[in-house]
PDB file of C-alpha atoms and ligand atoms in Angstrom:
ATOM      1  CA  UNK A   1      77.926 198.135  54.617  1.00  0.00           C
ATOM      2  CA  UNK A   2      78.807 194.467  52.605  1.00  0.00           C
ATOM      3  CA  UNK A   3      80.728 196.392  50.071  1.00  0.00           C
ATOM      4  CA  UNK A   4      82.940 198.240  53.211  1.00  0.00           C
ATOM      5  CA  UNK A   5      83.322 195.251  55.188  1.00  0.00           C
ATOM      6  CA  UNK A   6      84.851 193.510  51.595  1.00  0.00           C
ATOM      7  CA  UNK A   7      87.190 196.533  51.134  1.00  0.00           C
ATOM      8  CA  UNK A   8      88.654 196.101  54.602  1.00  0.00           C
ATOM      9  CA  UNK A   9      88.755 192.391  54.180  1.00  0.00           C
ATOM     10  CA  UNK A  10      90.676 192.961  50.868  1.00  0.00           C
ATOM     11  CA  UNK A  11      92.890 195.822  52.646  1.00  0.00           C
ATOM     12  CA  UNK A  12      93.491 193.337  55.527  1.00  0.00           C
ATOM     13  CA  UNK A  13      94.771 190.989  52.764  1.00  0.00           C
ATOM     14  CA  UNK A  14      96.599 193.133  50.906  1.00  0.00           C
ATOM     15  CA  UNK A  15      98.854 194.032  54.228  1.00  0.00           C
ATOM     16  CA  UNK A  16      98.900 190.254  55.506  1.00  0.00           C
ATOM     17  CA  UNK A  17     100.695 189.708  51.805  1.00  0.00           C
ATOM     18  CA  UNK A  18     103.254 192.591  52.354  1.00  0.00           C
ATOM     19  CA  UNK A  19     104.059 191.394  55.634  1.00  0.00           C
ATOM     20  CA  UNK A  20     104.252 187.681  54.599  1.00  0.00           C
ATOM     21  CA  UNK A  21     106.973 189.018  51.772  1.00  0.00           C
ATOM     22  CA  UNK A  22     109.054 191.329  54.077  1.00  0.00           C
ATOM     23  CA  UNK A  23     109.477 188.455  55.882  1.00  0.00           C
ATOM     24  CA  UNK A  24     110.118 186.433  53.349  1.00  0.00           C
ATOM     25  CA  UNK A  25     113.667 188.037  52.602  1.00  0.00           C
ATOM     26  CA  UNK A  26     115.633 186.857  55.678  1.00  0.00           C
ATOM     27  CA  UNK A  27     115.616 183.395  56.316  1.00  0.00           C
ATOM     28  CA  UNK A  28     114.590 181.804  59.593  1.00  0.00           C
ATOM     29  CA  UNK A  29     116.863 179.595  61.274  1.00  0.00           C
ATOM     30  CA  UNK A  30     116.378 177.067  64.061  1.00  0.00           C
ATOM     31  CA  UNK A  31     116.561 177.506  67.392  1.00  0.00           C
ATOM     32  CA  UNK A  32     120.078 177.091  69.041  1.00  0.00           C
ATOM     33  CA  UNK A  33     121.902 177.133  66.013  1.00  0.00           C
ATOM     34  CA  UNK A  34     125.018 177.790  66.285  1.00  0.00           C
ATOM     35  CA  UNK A  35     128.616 178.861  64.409  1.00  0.00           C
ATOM     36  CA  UNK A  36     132.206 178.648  66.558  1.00  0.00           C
ATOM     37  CA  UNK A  37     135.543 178.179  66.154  1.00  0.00           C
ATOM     38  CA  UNK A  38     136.743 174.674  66.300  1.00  0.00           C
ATOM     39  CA  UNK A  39     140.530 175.561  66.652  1.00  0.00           C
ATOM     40  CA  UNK A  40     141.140 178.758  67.717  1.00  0.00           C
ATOM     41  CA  UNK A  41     140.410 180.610  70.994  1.00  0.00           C
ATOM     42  CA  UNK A  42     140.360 183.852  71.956  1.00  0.00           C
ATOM     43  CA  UNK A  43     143.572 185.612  72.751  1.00  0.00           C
ATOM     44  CA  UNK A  44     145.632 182.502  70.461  1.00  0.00           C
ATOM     45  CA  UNK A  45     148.671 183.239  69.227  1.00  0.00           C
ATOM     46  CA  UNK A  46     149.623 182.322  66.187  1.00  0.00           C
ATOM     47  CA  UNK A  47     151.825 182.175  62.646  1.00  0.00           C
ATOM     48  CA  UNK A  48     150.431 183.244  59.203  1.00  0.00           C
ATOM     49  CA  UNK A  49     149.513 181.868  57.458  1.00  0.00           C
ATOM     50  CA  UNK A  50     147.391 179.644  59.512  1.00  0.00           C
ATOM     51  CA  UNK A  51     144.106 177.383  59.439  1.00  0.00           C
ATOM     52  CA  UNK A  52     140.833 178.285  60.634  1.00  0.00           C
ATOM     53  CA  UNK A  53     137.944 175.718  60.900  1.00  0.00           C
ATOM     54  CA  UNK A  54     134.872 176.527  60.793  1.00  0.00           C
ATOM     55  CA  UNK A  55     132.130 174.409  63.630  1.00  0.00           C
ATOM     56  CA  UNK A  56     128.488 174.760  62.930  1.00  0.00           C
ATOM     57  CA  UNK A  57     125.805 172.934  65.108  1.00  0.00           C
ATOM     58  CA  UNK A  58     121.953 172.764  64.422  1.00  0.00           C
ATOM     59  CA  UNK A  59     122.269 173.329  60.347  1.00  0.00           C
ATOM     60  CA  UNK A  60     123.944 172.235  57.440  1.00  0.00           C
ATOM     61  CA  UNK A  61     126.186 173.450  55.441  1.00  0.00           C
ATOM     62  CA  UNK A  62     125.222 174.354  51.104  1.00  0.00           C
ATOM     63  CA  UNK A  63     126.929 176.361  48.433  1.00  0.00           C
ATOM     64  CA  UNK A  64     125.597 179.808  47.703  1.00  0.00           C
ATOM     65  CA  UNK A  65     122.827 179.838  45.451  1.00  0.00           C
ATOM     66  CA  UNK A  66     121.234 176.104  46.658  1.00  0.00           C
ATOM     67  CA  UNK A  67     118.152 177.545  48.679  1.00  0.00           C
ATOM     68  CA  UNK A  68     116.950 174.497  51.852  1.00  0.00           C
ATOM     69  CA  UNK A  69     115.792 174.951  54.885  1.00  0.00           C
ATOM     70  CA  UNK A  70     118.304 174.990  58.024  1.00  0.00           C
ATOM     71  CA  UNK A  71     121.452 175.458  55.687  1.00  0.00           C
ATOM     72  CA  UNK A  72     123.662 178.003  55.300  1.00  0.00           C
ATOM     73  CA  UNK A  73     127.439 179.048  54.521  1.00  0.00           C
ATOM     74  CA  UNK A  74     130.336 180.211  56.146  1.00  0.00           C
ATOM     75  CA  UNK A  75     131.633 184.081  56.098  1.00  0.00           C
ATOM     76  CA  UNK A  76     134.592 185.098  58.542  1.00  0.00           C
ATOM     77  CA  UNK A  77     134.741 188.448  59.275  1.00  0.00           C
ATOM     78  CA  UNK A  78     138.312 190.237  59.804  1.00  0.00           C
ATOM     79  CA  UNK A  79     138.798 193.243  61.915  1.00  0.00           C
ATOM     80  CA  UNK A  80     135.314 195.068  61.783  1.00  0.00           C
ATOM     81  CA  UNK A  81     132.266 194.315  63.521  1.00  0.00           C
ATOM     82  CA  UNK A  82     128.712 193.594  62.774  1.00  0.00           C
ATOM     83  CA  UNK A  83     125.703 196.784  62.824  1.00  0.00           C
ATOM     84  CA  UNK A  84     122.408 195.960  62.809  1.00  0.00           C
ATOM     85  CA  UNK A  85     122.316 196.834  59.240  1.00  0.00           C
ATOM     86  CA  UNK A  86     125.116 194.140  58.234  1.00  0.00           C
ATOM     87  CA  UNK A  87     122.438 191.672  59.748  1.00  0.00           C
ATOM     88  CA  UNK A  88     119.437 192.201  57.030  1.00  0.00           C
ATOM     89  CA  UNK A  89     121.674 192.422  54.171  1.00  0.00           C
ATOM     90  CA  UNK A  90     123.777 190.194  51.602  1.00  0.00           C
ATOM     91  CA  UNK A  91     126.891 190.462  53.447  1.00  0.00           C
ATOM     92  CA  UNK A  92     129.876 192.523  51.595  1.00  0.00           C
ATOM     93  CA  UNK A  93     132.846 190.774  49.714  1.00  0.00           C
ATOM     94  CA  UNK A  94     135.824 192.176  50.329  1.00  0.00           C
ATOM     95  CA  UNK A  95     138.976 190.971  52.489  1.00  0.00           C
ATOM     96  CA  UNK A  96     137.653 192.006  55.554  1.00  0.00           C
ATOM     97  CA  UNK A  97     134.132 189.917  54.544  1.00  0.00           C
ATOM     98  CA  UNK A  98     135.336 186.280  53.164  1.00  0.00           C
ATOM     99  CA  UNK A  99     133.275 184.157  51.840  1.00  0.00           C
ATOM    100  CA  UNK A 100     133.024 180.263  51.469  1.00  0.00           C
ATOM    101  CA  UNK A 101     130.451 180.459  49.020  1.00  0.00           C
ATOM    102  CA  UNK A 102     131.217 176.109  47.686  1.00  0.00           C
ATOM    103  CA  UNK A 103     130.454 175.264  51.422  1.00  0.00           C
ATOM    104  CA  UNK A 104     133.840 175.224  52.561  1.00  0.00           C
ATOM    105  CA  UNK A 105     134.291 174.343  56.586  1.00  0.00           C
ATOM    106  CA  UNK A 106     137.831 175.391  56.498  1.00  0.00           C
ATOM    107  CA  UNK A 107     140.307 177.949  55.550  1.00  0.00           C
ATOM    108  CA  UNK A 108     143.988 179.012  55.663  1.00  0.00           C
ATOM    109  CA  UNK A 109     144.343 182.624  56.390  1.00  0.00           C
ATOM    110  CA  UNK A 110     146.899 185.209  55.881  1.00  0.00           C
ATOM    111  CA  UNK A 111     147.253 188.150  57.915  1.00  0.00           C
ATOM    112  CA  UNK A 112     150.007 190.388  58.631  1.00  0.00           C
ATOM    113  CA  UNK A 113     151.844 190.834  62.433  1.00  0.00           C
ATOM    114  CA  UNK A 114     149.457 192.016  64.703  1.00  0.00           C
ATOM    115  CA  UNK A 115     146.694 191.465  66.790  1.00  0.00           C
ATOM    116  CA  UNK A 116     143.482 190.676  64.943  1.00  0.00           C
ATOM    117  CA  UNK A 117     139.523 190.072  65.397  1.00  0.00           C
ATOM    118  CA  UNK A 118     137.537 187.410  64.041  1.00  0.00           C
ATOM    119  CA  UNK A 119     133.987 186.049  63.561  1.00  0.00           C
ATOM    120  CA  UNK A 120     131.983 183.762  61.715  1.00  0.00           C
ATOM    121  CA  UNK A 121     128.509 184.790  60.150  1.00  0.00           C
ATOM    122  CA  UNK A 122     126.426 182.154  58.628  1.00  0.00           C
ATOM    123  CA  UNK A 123     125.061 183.746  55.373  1.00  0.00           C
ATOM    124  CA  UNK A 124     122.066 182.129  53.337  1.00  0.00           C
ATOM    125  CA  UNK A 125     121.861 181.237  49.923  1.00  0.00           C
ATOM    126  CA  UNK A 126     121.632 184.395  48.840  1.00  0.00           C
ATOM    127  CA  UNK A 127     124.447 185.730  51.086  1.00  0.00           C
ATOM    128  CA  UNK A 128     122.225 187.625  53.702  1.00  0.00           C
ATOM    129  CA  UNK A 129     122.543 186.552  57.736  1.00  0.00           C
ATOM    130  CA  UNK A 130     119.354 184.206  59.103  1.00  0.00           C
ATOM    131  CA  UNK A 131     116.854 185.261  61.605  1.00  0.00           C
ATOM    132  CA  UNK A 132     118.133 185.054  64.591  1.00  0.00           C
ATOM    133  CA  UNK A 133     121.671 185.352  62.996  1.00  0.00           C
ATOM    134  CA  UNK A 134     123.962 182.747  63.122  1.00  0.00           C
ATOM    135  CA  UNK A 135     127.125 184.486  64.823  1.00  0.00           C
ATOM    136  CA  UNK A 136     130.197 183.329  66.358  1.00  0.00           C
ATOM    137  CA  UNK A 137     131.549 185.510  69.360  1.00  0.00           C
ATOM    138  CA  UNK A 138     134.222 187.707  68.240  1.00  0.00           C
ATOM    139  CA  UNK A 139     137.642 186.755  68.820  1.00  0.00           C
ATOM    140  CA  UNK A 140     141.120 188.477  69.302  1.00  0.00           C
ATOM    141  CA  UNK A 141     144.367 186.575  68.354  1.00  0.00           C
ATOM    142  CA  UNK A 142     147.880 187.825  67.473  1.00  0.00           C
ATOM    143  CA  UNK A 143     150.040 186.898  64.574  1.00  0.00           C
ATOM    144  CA  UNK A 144     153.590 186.869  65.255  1.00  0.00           C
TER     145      UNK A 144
HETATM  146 CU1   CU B   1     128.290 184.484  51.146  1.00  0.00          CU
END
């Protein structure tokens, strides 16, 4: 009976341990934090190339790689959306995924005539969204 009670007590452990790890691999942030758009609304018009800043309440900002608590960095995201799936993972790099990996709050963007979506995904050290992910609403504006 002592010898099944330890085996459950070590399986018990054993699980606590693989959930403690899963969770380990997203990174908390605070509640309320938040990412936005300082200087562009939805539905702006504007010319390319032009500047986007980047707002950020309830963290910091840190260059990939430099692991803290409550700090992240920027992403903007072009013309696609979000699935769950882009939430859990390092986010991509490509031009529709940009990163500002050297904590960078601003950018100057190029995009051709058009209208256009944006959004801005707070990405941890290691490039992967928090939890709750830190997401600006998606915006439209069009480049003349
Ligand atoms: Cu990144």
């Amino acid at each position: 009976m002592l010898t099944l009670a330890r085996a459950m007590l070590a399986l018990f452990a054993a699980v606590a341990v693989a959930g403690l790890s899963a969770a380990a691999a997203q990174t908390p942030s605070p509640p309320g934090a938040k990412v936005y758009f300082i200087n562009l609304k939805d539905g702006q018009e504007l010319t390319s190339p032009f500047l986007v800043q980047f707002g950020l309440s309830g963290m910091g900002v840190a260059p990939a790689g430099v692991q803290k608590p409550n700090t992240g960095h920027h992403h903007l995201i072009i013309d696609t959306t979000l699935s769950p799936d882009h939430l859990t993972a390092p986010i991509p790099m490509d031009d529709t995924h940009k990163h500002f990996g050297n904590g960078q709050t601003e950018a100057t963007i190029t995009l051709p005539p058009g209208k256009h979506t944006l959004q801005l995904l707070l990405g941890d050290w290691s490039h992967i969204p928090h939890v709750p992910p830190v997401m600006s609403d998606v915006i439209t504006v069009t480049v003349r």
